[in-house]
Amino acid sequence: MKSGVNLTKEFQTIFNTTQPIRTFFAPGRINLIGEHTDYNGGHVFPAAISYGTYALGAKRNDSKLRLYSLNFPETGIIECDLSELNYNEEQEWANYPKGIFSLLTKEVTFSKGADILFYGNIPNGAGLSSSASIELATSALINGLYNIMVDRIDMIKLGQKVENTYIGVNSGIMDQFSIGLGKQEHAILLNCDSLQYQYAPLRLTDHVIIIINTNKKRSLTGTQYNNRRKECERALLDLQKKLNIHSLGELSKEVFEHNKHLITNVVDKKRAKHVVYENARTLEAFDNLQKGDLHAFGQLLNTSHVSLRDDYEVTGKELDVIVETAWKQEGVLGARMTGAGFGGCAIALVEKEHLEAFKKNVNNTYVEKVGYEATFYNPKIGDNIKEISEGVLI
Ligand code: GLA
């Protein structure tokens, strides 16, 4: 897309309207550590990033919902009525905002529809939560337009419910939580069972967290992701024959080691092991970051990746090439995949002075072994959802 585009003007042209517009922004996220622990009642340690989704909207005088994304101009305006908001596979991206409206109509009555324009600068399907970002941008906009006062935690839970019941991905709450409550220059340690959280300042001194996109699209993510969740649930059921627990996240490494023989299926046992050890690593990583021990923090990123590769088996060739090449570079304190896996992105903690050489070397090896380029991003650790009063130029 050409640069210097004024989103308000685009809105007026696309929808042919001069109605007053509200504009909201919801970020994407990276997860520093704590992968596949959220739906197991464990801890996660994500942060919001400065890339995200803009949602511009105006109320209409009828009950139509008209949705347009500047990222998918080929799908044109997607139109539906507030009385007919069922999931429709052909409407692809539009199911996320539709899902938010659909679930909300069970609790509130919208007398009027809306025109909504989206633009996102998070790479799609890259594991940086473009879907949770559009969900939360939609909720914030609805809140602004209809004044229904959805509280932030409710907004977060609504996004997750859309994923689980409308889209059909049984995801945990990490993505929506980091987008809804992220804080500039901070990561959030979240207990996904109690939803208690605390912020940790990201004091990276002369290091940066760089995001590396494998550019591998993840088509079967939903299915594979849901399978992992089932494997964990089976492991939990086996452990519950003896232990009085309601999630894998409650287990210490020691209790797990004493009782892992209860898990009959070897694959389920590996999945549970990852969850228990990853949860412990996440708490340790939080402590290390608080103490400013970036080297110890980096080591935990590495062991997390190994566990996701060998025990949870969600990495794949592309992520492994990136991460294993990253580990060999000068000035790298740690690297791992981030998000659901199966493609998508990795993160690395790199000394600033070595960053350019890092990118060049990792990309060269990636092209050699995988056959196409990786992409590198260096966003700021950003804030959560906000309303934007001035016009947005992209
Ligand atoms: C996806 C899901 C999250 C979380 C991660 C893996 O991003 O949406 O809920 O489970 O995968 O940690």
Short mmCIF file of C-alpha atoms and ligand atoms in Angstrom, two decimals:
data_model
loop_
_atom_site.label_atom_id
_atom_site.label_comp_id
_atom_site.label_asym_id
_atom_site.label_seq_id
_atom_site.Cartn_x
_atom_site.Cartn_y
_atom_site.Cartn_z
CA MET A 1 0.00 0.00 0.00
CA LYS A 2 1.21 3.54 -0.70
CA SER A 3 2.40 5.55 2.29
CA GLY A 4 0.96 8.85 3.57
CA VAL A 5 -2.62 7.50 3.46
CA ASN A 6 -5.03 9.39 5.73
CA LEU A 7 -7.28 6.82 7.39
CA THR A 8 -10.15 9.25 8.01
CA LYS A 9 -10.23 10.24 4.34
CA GLU A 10 -10.08 6.59 3.32
CA PHE A 11 -13.02 5.90 5.60
CA GLN A 12 -15.07 8.72 4.08
CA THR A 13 -14.30 7.59 0.54
CA ILE A 14 -14.90 3.88 1.10
CA PHE A 15 -18.17 4.30 2.96
CA ASN A 16 -19.24 7.51 1.25
CA THR A 17 -20.19 9.16 4.53
CA THR A 18 -19.39 12.26 6.57
CA GLN A 19 -20.70 10.89 9.87
CA PRO A 20 -18.47 11.61 12.92
CA ILE A 21 -15.79 8.97 13.26
CA ARG A 22 -14.09 7.48 16.32
CA THR A 23 -10.64 5.90 15.94
CA PHE A 24 -9.09 3.25 18.21
CA PHE A 25 -5.80 1.40 18.18
CA ALA A 26 -5.10 -2.03 19.70
CA PRO A 27 -1.52 -3.38 19.73
CA GLY A 28 -0.16 -6.82 18.89
CA ARG A 29 2.04 -8.74 21.32
CA ILE A 30 5.16 -10.82 21.71
CA ASN A 31 5.53 -13.42 24.39
CA LEU A 32 8.91 -13.34 26.12
CA ILE A 33 8.43 -16.75 27.72
CA GLY A 34 5.61 -18.98 29.03
CA GLU A 35 4.42 -20.71 25.87
CA HIS A 36 1.38 -22.98 25.77
CA THR A 37 1.02 -22.49 29.51
CA ASP A 38 -1.97 -20.11 29.46
CA TYR A 39 -4.68 -22.70 28.74
CA ASN A 40 -3.01 -24.92 31.34
CA GLY A 41 -3.53 -22.44 34.16
CA GLY A 42 0.16 -21.48 34.23
CA HIS A 43 2.08 -18.21 33.88
CA VAL A 44 2.92 -16.21 30.78
CA PHE A 45 5.21 -13.21 30.32
CA PRO A 46 4.13 -11.24 27.25
CA ALA A 47 4.38 -7.59 26.22
CA ALA A 48 2.35 -5.39 23.88
CA ILE A 49 4.18 -4.02 20.84
CA SER A 50 3.89 -0.77 18.93
CA TYR A 51 2.45 -2.54 15.86
CA GLY A 52 -1.28 -3.08 15.92
CA THR A 53 -4.70 -2.54 14.41
CA TYR A 54 -6.60 0.71 13.82
CA ALA A 55 -10.37 0.59 13.85
CA LEU A 56 -12.32 3.62 12.62
CA GLY A 57 -16.08 3.58 12.92
CA ALA A 58 -19.27 5.58 12.61
CA LYS A 59 -22.80 4.62 13.51
CA ARG A 60 -25.34 4.11 10.75
CA ASN A 61 -29.04 4.86 10.70
CA ASP A 62 -30.06 1.30 9.92
CA SER A 63 -29.09 -2.10 11.34
CA LYS A 64 -26.36 -2.88 8.81
CA LEU A 65 -22.78 -3.64 9.65
CA ARG A 66 -20.34 -2.76 6.88
CA LEU A 67 -16.72 -3.81 7.36
CA TYR A 68 -13.68 -3.02 5.25
CA SER A 69 -9.99 -3.81 5.75
CA LEU A 70 -7.25 -1.89 3.98
CA ASN A 71 -5.16 -5.06 4.39
CA PHE A 72 -7.61 -7.09 2.31
CA PRO A 73 -9.02 -4.68 -0.27
CA GLU A 74 -9.80 -7.64 -2.54
CA THR A 75 -12.64 -8.72 -0.24
CA GLY A 76 -14.30 -5.29 -0.63
CA ILE A 77 -16.95 -4.11 1.82
CA ILE A 78 -18.37 -7.00 3.81
CA GLU A 79 -21.96 -6.32 4.68
CA CYS A 80 -24.27 -8.07 7.09
CA ASP A 81 -27.21 -7.25 9.30
CA LEU A 82 -27.05 -7.12 13.08
CA SER A 83 -29.76 -9.78 13.12
CA GLU A 84 -27.63 -12.18 11.03
CA LEU A 85 -24.16 -12.50 12.49
CA ASN A 86 -23.32 -16.18 12.03
CA TYR A 87 -19.76 -17.28 11.29
CA ASN A 88 -19.15 -17.34 7.56
CA GLU A 89 -15.94 -18.95 6.35
CA GLU A 90 -15.95 -16.97 3.11
CA GLN A 91 -15.83 -13.72 5.04
CA GLU A 92 -12.38 -14.65 6.42
CA TRP A 93 -10.93 -11.76 8.49
CA ALA A 94 -14.36 -10.14 8.97
CA ASN A 95 -15.40 -13.00 11.24
CA TYR A 96 -13.32 -11.49 14.06
CA PRO A 97 -15.25 -8.19 14.30
CA LYS A 98 -18.49 -10.01 13.46
CA GLY A 99 -17.80 -12.44 16.29
CA ILE A 100 -17.44 -9.57 18.76
CA PHE A 101 -20.77 -8.07 17.66
CA SER A 102 -22.39 -11.48 17.62
CA LEU A 103 -21.45 -12.32 21.19
CA LEU A 104 -22.33 -8.85 22.45
CA THR A 105 -25.81 -8.97 20.90
CA LYS A 106 -26.58 -11.76 23.36
CA GLU A 107 -26.26 -9.20 26.15
CA VAL A 108 -27.01 -5.78 24.66
CA THR A 109 -29.31 -4.53 21.93
CA PHE A 110 -27.70 -2.46 19.23
CA SER A 111 -30.40 -0.30 17.73
CA LYS A 112 -28.05 0.94 14.99
CA GLY A 113 -25.38 -0.64 12.84
CA ALA A 114 -21.99 0.80 11.93
CA ASP A 115 -19.43 1.31 9.19
CA ILE A 116 -15.98 0.17 10.27
CA LEU A 117 -12.60 0.47 8.60
CA PHE A 118 -9.61 -1.57 9.76
CA TYR A 119 -5.94 -1.19 9.06
CA GLY A 120 -3.28 -3.30 10.74
CA ASN A 121 0.51 -3.20 10.52
CA ILE A 122 1.05 -6.53 12.31
CA PRO A 123 2.09 -9.18 9.81
CA ASN A 124 -0.82 -11.62 9.46
CA GLY A 125 -0.46 -15.22 10.54
CA ALA A 126 2.93 -14.45 12.09
CA GLY A 127 2.05 -15.31 15.68
CA LEU A 128 2.02 -11.68 16.84
CA SER A 129 -1.71 -11.78 17.59
CA SER A 130 -3.19 -9.90 14.68
CA SER A 131 -6.49 -11.68 15.42
CA ALA A 132 -6.67 -10.74 19.11
CA SER A 133 -5.67 -7.21 18.07
CA ILE A 134 -8.60 -6.83 15.67
CA GLU A 135 -10.93 -8.33 18.30
CA LEU A 136 -9.90 -5.82 20.95
CA ALA A 137 -9.83 -2.90 18.49
CA THR A 138 -13.43 -3.78 17.60
CA SER A 139 -14.51 -4.00 21.26
CA ALA A 140 -12.90 -0.66 22.06
CA LEU A 141 -14.59 0.95 19.08
CA ILE A 142 -17.99 -0.53 19.99
CA ASN A 143 -17.51 0.79 23.49
CA GLY A 144 -16.73 4.22 22.10
CA LEU A 145 -19.63 4.29 19.62
CA TYR A 146 -22.38 2.75 21.74
CA ASN A 147 -21.20 3.67 25.19
CA ILE A 148 -21.84 0.24 26.65
CA MET A 149 -18.99 0.40 29.13
CA VAL A 150 -17.43 -3.00 28.61
CA ASP A 151 -14.82 -3.16 31.35
CA ARG A 152 -11.26 -4.00 30.25
CA ILE A 153 -11.22 -7.49 31.75
CA ASP A 154 -14.62 -8.20 30.18
CA MET A 155 -13.25 -6.99 26.85
CA ILE A 156 -10.29 -9.35 27.22
CA LYS A 157 -12.55 -12.30 28.07
CA LEU A 158 -14.90 -11.46 25.22
CA GLY A 159 -12.01 -11.63 22.74
CA GLN A 160 -11.01 -15.06 24.03
CA LYS A 161 -14.62 -16.25 23.88
CA VAL A 162 -14.85 -15.19 20.24
CA GLU A 163 -11.75 -17.30 19.48
CA ASN A 164 -13.10 -20.29 21.43
CA THR A 165 -16.78 -20.32 20.52
CA TYR A 166 -17.05 -18.38 17.26
CA ILE A 167 -13.75 -18.94 15.41
CA GLY A 168 -13.13 -22.40 16.89
CA VAL A 169 -9.57 -22.03 18.25
CA ASN A 170 -9.39 -23.08 21.90
CA SER A 171 -6.78 -20.47 22.76
CA GLY A 172 -5.94 -19.24 26.23
CA ILE A 173 -6.18 -15.66 27.44
CA MET A 174 -2.60 -14.47 26.96
CA ASP A 175 -3.00 -12.57 23.68
CA GLN A 176 -6.09 -10.62 24.61
CA PHE A 177 -4.68 -9.91 28.07
CA SER A 178 -1.40 -8.46 26.86
CA ILE A 179 -3.21 -6.34 24.28
CA GLY A 180 -5.81 -5.15 26.78
CA LEU A 181 -3.44 -4.43 29.65
CA GLY A 182 0.04 -4.05 28.13
CA LYS A 183 2.20 -1.18 29.37
CA GLN A 184 4.92 0.78 27.61
CA GLU A 185 8.44 -0.59 28.22
CA HIS A 186 7.03 -3.34 30.47
CA ALA A 187 6.21 -7.02 30.21
CA ILE A 188 3.32 -8.56 32.16
CA LEU A 189 3.67 -11.61 34.34
CA LEU A 190 0.19 -13.09 34.28
CA ASN A 191 -1.13 -15.98 36.31
CA CYS A 192 -3.64 -17.38 33.82
CA ASP A 193 -5.55 -19.20 36.53
CA SER A 194 -6.25 -16.31 38.91
CA LEU A 195 -5.69 -13.52 36.33
CA GLN A 196 -3.46 -11.77 38.86
CA TYR A 197 -0.70 -9.88 37.12
CA GLN A 198 2.29 -7.67 37.69
CA TYR A 199 4.43 -5.55 35.42
CA ALA A 200 8.18 -5.92 35.02
CA PRO A 201 10.16 -3.04 33.48
CA LEU A 202 12.08 -4.19 30.41
CA ARG A 203 15.47 -2.77 31.24
CA LEU A 204 17.40 -4.08 28.28
CA THR A 205 20.41 -1.73 28.65
CA ASP A 206 22.38 -2.03 25.40
CA HIS A 207 20.31 -4.95 24.09
CA VAL A 208 17.22 -5.20 21.92
CA ILE A 209 14.53 -7.77 21.45
CA ILE A 210 14.34 -8.40 17.75
CA ILE A 211 11.44 -10.27 16.13
CA ILE A 212 12.25 -12.62 13.28
CA ASN A 213 9.43 -13.75 11.01
CA THR A 214 9.89 -17.14 9.34
CA ASN A 215 7.35 -16.01 6.73
CA LYS A 216 5.89 -19.47 6.92
CA LYS A 217 2.13 -19.27 6.85
CA ARG A 218 0.45 -21.44 9.41
CA SER A 219 -2.56 -23.02 7.78
CA LEU A 220 -3.34 -25.87 10.17
CA THR A 221 -2.61 -23.94 13.33
CA GLY A 222 -6.16 -24.16 14.65
CA THR A 223 -6.27 -27.96 14.42
CA GLN A 224 -2.76 -28.59 15.74
CA TYR A 225 -3.24 -26.08 18.51
CA ASN A 226 -6.51 -27.68 19.62
CA ASN A 227 -4.77 -31.09 19.57
CA ARG A 228 -2.07 -29.90 21.93
CA ARG A 229 -4.73 -28.67 24.25
CA LYS A 230 -6.46 -32.06 24.20
CA GLU A 231 -3.18 -33.85 24.94
CA CYS A 232 -2.67 -31.65 28.00
CA GLU A 233 -6.23 -32.28 29.16
CA ARG A 234 -5.68 -36.05 28.91
CA ALA A 235 -2.44 -35.79 30.89
CA LEU A 236 -4.28 -33.79 33.55
CA LEU A 237 -7.05 -36.40 33.79
CA ASP A 238 -4.43 -39.11 34.37
CA LEU A 239 -2.72 -37.10 37.10
CA GLN A 240 -6.05 -36.31 38.74
CA LYS A 241 -6.47 -40.03 39.50
CA LYS A 242 -4.13 -39.37 42.38
CA LEU A 243 -3.54 -35.64 42.67
CA ASN A 244 -6.05 -33.06 43.75
CA ILE A 245 -5.26 -30.45 41.09
CA HIS A 246 -7.36 -28.65 38.54
CA SER A 247 -4.64 -27.58 36.09
CA LEU A 248 -1.10 -28.58 35.05
CA GLY A 249 -0.04 -25.08 36.02
CA GLU A 250 -0.39 -26.01 39.69
CA LEU A 251 2.39 -28.59 39.55
CA SER A 252 5.93 -27.99 40.70
CA LYS A 253 8.69 -29.83 38.80
CA GLU A 254 9.20 -32.10 41.81
CA VAL A 255 5.56 -33.15 42.16
CA PHE A 256 5.41 -33.72 38.43
CA GLU A 257 8.51 -35.93 38.45
CA HIS A 258 7.05 -38.00 41.31
CA ASN A 259 3.76 -38.54 39.55
CA LYS A 260 4.48 -38.50 35.84
CA HIS A 261 4.19 -42.31 35.72
CA LEU A 262 0.43 -41.79 36.05
CA ILE A 263 0.31 -40.36 32.53
CA THR A 264 -0.16 -43.41 30.35
CA ASN A 265 0.46 -41.95 26.89
CA VAL A 266 4.12 -41.06 26.22
CA VAL A 267 3.24 -38.13 24.00
CA ASP A 268 0.87 -36.66 26.60
CA LYS A 269 3.64 -37.05 29.17
CA LYS A 270 6.05 -34.98 27.06
CA ARG A 271 3.43 -32.26 26.59
CA ALA A 272 2.77 -32.09 30.34
CA LYS A 273 6.48 -31.98 31.08
CA HIS A 274 6.88 -28.97 28.82
CA VAL A 275 4.02 -27.16 30.54
CA VAL A 276 5.33 -27.78 34.07
CA TYR A 277 8.94 -26.84 33.29
CA GLU A 278 7.96 -23.87 31.11
CA ASN A 279 5.80 -22.52 33.90
CA ALA A 280 8.77 -22.73 36.31
CA ARG A 281 11.05 -21.08 33.72
CA THR A 282 8.59 -18.22 33.32
CA LEU A 283 8.67 -17.38 37.02
CA GLU A 284 12.46 -17.62 37.00
CA ALA A 285 12.66 -15.38 33.93
CA PHE A 286 10.55 -12.76 35.69
CA ASP A 287 12.94 -12.82 38.67
CA ASN A 288 15.98 -12.58 36.42
CA LEU A 289 14.57 -9.62 34.58
CA GLN A 290 13.73 -7.87 37.86
CA LYS A 291 17.33 -8.43 38.99
CA GLY A 292 18.67 -7.20 35.65
CA ASP A 293 20.33 -10.56 34.94
CA LEU A 294 19.86 -10.60 31.18
CA HIS A 295 22.28 -13.49 30.68
CA ALA A 296 20.27 -15.82 32.91
CA PHE A 297 17.09 -14.55 31.28
CA GLY A 298 18.52 -15.33 27.84
CA GLN A 299 19.45 -18.88 28.87
CA LEU A 300 15.84 -19.50 29.85
CA LEU A 301 14.69 -18.36 26.40
CA ASN A 302 16.96 -21.02 24.93
CA THR A 303 15.74 -23.85 27.15
CA SER A 304 12.18 -22.80 26.45
CA HIS A 305 12.78 -23.25 22.72
CA VAL A 306 14.39 -26.67 23.21
CA SER A 307 11.38 -27.79 25.23
CA LEU A 308 8.95 -26.46 22.61
CA ARG A 309 10.98 -28.24 19.93
CA ASP A 310 11.48 -31.60 21.61
CA ASP A 311 8.63 -32.03 24.09
CA TYR A 312 5.81 -29.85 22.82
CA GLU A 313 6.78 -30.26 19.15
CA VAL A 314 5.43 -26.98 17.86
CA THR A 315 8.52 -25.46 16.27
CA GLY A 316 9.23 -27.01 12.85
CA LYS A 317 12.16 -26.58 10.50
CA GLU A 318 11.77 -22.85 9.82
CA LEU A 319 11.68 -21.76 13.48
CA ASP A 320 14.46 -24.18 14.40
CA VAL A 321 16.76 -22.89 11.67
CA ILE A 322 16.20 -19.29 12.79
CA VAL A 323 16.63 -19.97 16.49
CA GLU A 324 19.54 -22.39 16.23
CA THR A 325 21.35 -19.98 13.89
CA ALA A 326 20.59 -17.11 16.25
CA TRP A 327 22.18 -18.98 19.17
CA LYS A 328 25.49 -19.11 17.27
CA GLN A 329 25.71 -15.38 16.60
CA GLU A 330 27.92 -12.98 18.49
CA GLY A 331 26.12 -10.80 21.03
CA VAL A 332 23.07 -13.09 21.35
CA LEU A 333 21.90 -13.73 24.90
CA GLY A 334 18.97 -15.94 23.98
CA ALA A 335 16.42 -16.80 21.30
CA ARG A 336 13.20 -18.76 21.03
CA MET A 337 9.98 -19.08 19.09
CA THR A 338 7.14 -16.85 20.27
CA GLY A 339 3.38 -17.45 20.10
CA ALA A 340 1.67 -20.66 19.06
CA GLY A 341 4.52 -21.91 16.86
CA PHE A 342 4.21 -24.07 13.69
CA GLY A 343 5.81 -21.16 11.79
CA GLY A 344 5.27 -17.54 12.71
CA CYS A 345 7.93 -15.60 14.60
CA ALA A 346 10.92 -16.03 16.87
CA ILE A 347 12.46 -13.46 19.20
CA ALA A 348 16.11 -12.92 20.09
CA LEU A 349 17.81 -10.82 22.74
CA VAL A 350 20.78 -9.25 20.99
CA GLU A 351 23.43 -6.69 21.86
CA LYS A 352 22.73 -3.54 19.86
CA GLU A 353 26.21 -3.34 18.40
CA HIS A 354 25.85 -6.82 16.89
CA LEU A 355 22.35 -6.39 15.53
CA GLU A 356 23.19 -5.67 11.89
CA ALA A 357 25.58 -8.62 11.62
CA PHE A 358 22.98 -10.78 13.39
CA LYS A 359 20.29 -9.98 10.83
CA LYS A 360 22.61 -10.55 7.90
CA ASN A 361 23.96 -13.88 9.14
CA VAL A 362 20.63 -15.29 10.28
CA ASN A 363 18.98 -14.33 7.01
CA ASN A 364 21.80 -15.81 4.90
CA THR A 365 21.60 -19.15 6.68
CA TYR A 366 17.81 -19.10 6.53
CA VAL A 367 17.78 -18.50 2.77
CA GLU A 368 20.35 -21.23 2.30
CA LYS A 369 18.45 -23.81 4.37
CA VAL A 370 14.82 -22.86 3.83
CA GLY A 371 14.85 -21.20 0.43
CA TYR A 372 13.30 -17.81 1.17
CA GLU A 373 13.99 -14.73 3.29
CA ALA A 374 13.16 -14.06 6.91
CA THR A 375 11.90 -10.61 7.97
CA PHE A 376 13.17 -8.69 11.00
CA TYR A 377 11.15 -6.23 13.10
CA ASN A 378 12.20 -4.02 15.93
CA PRO A 379 9.01 -2.54 17.39
CA LYS A 380 8.82 -0.67 20.68
CA ILE A 381 7.28 -2.36 23.69
CA GLY A 382 4.06 -0.40 23.55
CA ASP A 383 0.96 0.48 25.47
CA ASN A 384 -2.47 -1.14 25.40
CA ILE A 385 -5.62 0.02 23.58
CA LYS A 386 -6.12 3.74 23.06
CA GLU A 387 -8.44 6.17 21.36
CA ILE A 388 -6.79 8.43 18.82
CA SER A 389 -8.23 11.90 18.40
CA GLU A 390 -6.06 13.25 15.60
CA GLY A 391 -6.16 11.85 12.05
CA VAL A 392 -3.91 8.85 11.40
CA LEU A 393 -1.46 8.84 8.51
CA ILE A 394 -0.09 5.45 7.58
C1 GLA B 1 -1.56 -18.55 20.80
C2 GLA B 1 -2.79 -18.51 21.69
C3 GLA B 1 -2.39 -18.17 23.15
C4 GLA B 1 -1.28 -19.07 23.65
C5 GLA B 1 -0.14 -19.16 22.64
C6 GLA B 1 0.89 -20.19 23.01
O1 GLA B 1 -0.99 -17.29 20.69
O2 GLA B 1 -3.71 -17.56 21.22
O3 GLA B 1 -3.53 -18.24 23.96
O4 GLA B 1 -1.77 -20.34 23.98
O5 GLA B 1 -0.61 -19.47 21.32
O6 GLA B 1 1.53 -19.82 24.18
#
